[in-house]
Coordinates of C-alpha atoms in Angstrom, one line a residue:
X2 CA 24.0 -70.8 -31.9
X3 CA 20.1 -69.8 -31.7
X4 CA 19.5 -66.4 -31.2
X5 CA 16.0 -64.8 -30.1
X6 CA 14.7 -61.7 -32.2
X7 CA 12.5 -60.8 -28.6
X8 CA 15.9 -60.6 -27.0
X9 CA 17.2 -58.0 -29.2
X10 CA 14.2 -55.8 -29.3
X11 CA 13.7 -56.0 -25.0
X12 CA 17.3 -54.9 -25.2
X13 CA 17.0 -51.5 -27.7
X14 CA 13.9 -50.7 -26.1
X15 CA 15.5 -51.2 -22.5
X16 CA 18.4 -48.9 -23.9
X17 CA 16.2 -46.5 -24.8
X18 CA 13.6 -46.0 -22.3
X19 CA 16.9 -45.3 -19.7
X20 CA 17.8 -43.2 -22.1
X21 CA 14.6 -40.9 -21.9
X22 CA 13.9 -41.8 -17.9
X23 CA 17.6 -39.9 -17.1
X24 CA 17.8 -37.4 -19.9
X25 CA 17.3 -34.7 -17.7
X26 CA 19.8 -35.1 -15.5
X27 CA 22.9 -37.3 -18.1
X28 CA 21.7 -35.6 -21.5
X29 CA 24.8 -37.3 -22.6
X30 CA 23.7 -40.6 -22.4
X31 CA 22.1 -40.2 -25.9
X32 CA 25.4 -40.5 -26.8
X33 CA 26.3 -43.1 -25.0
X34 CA 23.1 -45.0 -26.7
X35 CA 23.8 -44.1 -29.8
X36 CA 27.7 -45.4 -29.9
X37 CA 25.7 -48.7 -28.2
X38 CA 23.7 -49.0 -30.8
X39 CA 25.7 -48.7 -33.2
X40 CA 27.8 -51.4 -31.9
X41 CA 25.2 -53.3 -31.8
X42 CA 24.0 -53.1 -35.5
X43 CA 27.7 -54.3 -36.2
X44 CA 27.9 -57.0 -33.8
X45 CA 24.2 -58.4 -34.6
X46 CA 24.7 -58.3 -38.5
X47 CA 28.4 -59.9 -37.9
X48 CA 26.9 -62.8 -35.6
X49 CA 23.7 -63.3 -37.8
X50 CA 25.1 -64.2 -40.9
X51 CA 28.3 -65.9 -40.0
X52 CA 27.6 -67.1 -36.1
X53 CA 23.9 -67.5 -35.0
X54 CA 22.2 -70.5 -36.7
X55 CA 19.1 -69.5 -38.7
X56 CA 15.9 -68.4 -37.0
X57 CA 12.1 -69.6 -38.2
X58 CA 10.5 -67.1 -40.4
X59 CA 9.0 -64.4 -37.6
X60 CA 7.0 -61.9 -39.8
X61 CA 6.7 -58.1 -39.1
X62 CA 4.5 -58.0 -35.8
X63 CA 7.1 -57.3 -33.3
X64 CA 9.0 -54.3 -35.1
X65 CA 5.3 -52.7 -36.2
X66 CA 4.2 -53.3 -32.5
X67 CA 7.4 -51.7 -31.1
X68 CA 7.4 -48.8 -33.3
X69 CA 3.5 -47.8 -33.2
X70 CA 2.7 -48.2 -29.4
X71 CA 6.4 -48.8 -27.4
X72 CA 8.4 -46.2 -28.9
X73 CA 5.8 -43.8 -29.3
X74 CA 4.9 -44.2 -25.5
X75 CA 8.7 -43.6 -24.3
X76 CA 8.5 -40.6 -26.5
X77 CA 5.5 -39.5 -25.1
X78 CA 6.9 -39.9 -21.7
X79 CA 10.2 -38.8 -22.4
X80 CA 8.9 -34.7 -23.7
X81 CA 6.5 -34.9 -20.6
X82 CA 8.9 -36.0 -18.4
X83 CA 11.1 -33.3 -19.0
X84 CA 8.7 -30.4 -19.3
X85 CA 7.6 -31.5 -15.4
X86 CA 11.8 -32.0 -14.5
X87 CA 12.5 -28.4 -15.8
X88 CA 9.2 -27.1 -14.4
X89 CA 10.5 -28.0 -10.8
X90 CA 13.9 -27.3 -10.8
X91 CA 15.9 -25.9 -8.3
X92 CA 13.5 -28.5 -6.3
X93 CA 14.5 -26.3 -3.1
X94 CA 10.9 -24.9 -2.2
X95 CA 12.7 -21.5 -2.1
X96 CA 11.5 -18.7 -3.7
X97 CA 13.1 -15.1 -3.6
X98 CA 10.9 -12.2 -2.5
X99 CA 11.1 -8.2 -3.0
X100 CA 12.3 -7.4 0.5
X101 CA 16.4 -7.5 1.6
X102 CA 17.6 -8.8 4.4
X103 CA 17.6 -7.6 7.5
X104 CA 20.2 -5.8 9.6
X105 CA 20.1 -8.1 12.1
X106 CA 21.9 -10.7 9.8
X107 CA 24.4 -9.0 7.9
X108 CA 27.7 -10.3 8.4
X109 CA 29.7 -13.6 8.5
X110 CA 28.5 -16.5 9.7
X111 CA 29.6 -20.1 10.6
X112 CA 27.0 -22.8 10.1
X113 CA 27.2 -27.1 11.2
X114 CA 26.4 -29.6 9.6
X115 CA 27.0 -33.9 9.5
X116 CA 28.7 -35.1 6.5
X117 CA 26.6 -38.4 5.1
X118 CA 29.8 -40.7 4.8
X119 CA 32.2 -39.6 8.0
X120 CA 29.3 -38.9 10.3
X121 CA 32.2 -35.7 11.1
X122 CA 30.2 -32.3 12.0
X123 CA 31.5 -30.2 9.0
X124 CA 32.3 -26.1 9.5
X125 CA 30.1 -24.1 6.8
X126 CA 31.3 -20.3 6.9
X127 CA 29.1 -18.0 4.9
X128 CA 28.4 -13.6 5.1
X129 CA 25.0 -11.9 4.6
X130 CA 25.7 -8.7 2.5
X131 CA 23.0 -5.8 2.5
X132 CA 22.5 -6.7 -1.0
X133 CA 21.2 -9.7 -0.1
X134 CA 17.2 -10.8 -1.0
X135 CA 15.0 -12.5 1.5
X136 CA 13.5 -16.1 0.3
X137 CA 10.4 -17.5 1.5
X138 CA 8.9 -21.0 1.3
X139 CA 7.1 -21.6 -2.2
X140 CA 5.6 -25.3 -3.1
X141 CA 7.7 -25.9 -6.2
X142 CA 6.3 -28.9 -7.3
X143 CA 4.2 -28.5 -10.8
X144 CA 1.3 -31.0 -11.3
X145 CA -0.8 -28.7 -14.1
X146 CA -1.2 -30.0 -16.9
X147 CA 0.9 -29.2 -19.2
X148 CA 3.8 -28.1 -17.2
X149 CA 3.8 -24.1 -18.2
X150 CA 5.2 -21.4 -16.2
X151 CA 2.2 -19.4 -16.4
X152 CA 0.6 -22.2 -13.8
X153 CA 3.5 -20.1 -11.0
X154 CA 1.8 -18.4 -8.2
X155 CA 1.6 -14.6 -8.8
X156 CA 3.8 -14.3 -5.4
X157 CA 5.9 -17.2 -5.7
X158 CA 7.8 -17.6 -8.9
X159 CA 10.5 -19.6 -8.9
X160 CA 11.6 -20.1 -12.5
X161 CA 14.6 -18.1 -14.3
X162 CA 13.6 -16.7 -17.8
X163 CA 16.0 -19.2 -20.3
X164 CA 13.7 -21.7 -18.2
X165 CA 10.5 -20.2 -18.8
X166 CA 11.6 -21.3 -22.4
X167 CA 12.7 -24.4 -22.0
X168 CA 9.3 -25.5 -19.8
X169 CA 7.3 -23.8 -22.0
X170 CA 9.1 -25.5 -25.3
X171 CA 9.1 -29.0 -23.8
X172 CA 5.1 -27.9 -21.6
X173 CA 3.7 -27.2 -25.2
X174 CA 5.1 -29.9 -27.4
X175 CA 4.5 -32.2 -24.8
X176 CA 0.6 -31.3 -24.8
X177 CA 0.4 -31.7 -28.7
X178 CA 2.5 -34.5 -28.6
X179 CA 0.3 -36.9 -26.0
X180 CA -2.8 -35.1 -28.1
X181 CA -1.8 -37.1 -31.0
X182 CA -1.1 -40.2 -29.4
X183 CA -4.7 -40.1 -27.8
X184 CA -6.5 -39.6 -30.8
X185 CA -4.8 -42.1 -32.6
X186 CA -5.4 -44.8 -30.1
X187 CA -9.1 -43.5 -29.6
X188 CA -9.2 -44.3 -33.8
X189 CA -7.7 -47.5 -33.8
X190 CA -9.6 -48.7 -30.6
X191 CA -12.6 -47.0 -30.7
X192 CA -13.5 -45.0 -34.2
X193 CA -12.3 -47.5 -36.4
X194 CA -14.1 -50.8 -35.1
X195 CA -17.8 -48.0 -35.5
X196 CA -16.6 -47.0 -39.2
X197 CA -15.9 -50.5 -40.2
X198 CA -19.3 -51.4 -39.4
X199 CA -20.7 -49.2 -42.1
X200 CA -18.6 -49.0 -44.5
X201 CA -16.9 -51.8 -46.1
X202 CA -13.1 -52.1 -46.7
X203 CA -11.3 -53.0 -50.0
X204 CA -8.4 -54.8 -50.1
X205 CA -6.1 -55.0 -53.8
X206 CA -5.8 -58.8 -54.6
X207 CA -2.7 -59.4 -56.3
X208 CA -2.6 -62.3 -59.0

């Protein structure tokens, strides 16, 4: 049986960019990758020397070319992602103000609403206490860049302080992070091609 060596690397790197794209919201799935990978490895090593027929000789390009501009993109994407995920949550556009509630809505209260499925009007009950704070419509969605708390409105914070930390920890590595990336491809696209014209490169012949 012929096997393809693309196949298996469109397949990990599919895996993986999931992986990162729904991180935020099924952190376990790196698990889940893992234990596939894994599996994988086995399967692949099992099939390749006693199943699959042998492949032409393919060289190095595909796994350097996955390693230096794929996975280094989905990891780019994956810490920015997340900074901008965390940044935005609750994703309600509510923020909570100084002021309490007013008198005029203290007490129990019975809300309606349409459940998606059923199409049944569904009972909400729900009581106002005096203790209650007042919340007031606040644009939650961060597009600064990086995603850092300290881009909140002065009047409209919505953010918790464990994820201050979290946005800032995922806001600043994600800024160094893409840095890196940038300047390397600037080097290899750009810097590189000048300093090769003036200078000239030595290569180690070996007998």
């Amino acid at each position: 049986t012929a096997y393809e060596l693309s196949e298996r690397y469109t397949d990990m790197t599919k895996f993986l960019f999931f992986t990162f794209y729904y991180a935020a919201i099924f952190p376990s799935g790196f698990l889940w990758t893992a234990a596939i990978f894994v599996a994988k490895y086995l399967f692949d090593k099992y099939s390749l020397l006693r199943v699959w027929s042998p492949a032409p000789h393919m060289g190095s390009q595909i796994a350097i070319f996955s390693r230096k501009y794929f996975f280094t993109a989905a990891m780019t994407f994956y810490i920015l992602s997340m900074s901008y995920t965390f940044a935005s949550f609750p994703y309600d556009n509510a923020c909570p103000t100084s002021s309490q509630v007013s008198e005029d809505y203290i007490g129990n209260h019975t809300a309606y609403t349409v459940d998606d499925d059923s199409g049944d009007v569904v009972e909400i009950n729900f009581s106002i206490s005096q203790d209650d704070t007042n919340y007031k419509y606040c644009n939650q969605r961060m597009v600064a860049f990086p995603a850092l708390p300290d881009w909140q409105p002065v009047d409209s914070k919505w953010m918790t302080p464990d994820q201050e930390k979290a946005v800032y920890l995922f806001g600043i590595t994600g800024f160094f992070f893409a840095l890196i990336v940038i300047l390397k491809i600037l080097w290899r696209l750009v810097i590189s091609p000048i300093v090769s014209c003036f200078t000239k490169p030595y290569k180690v012949r070996v007998p």
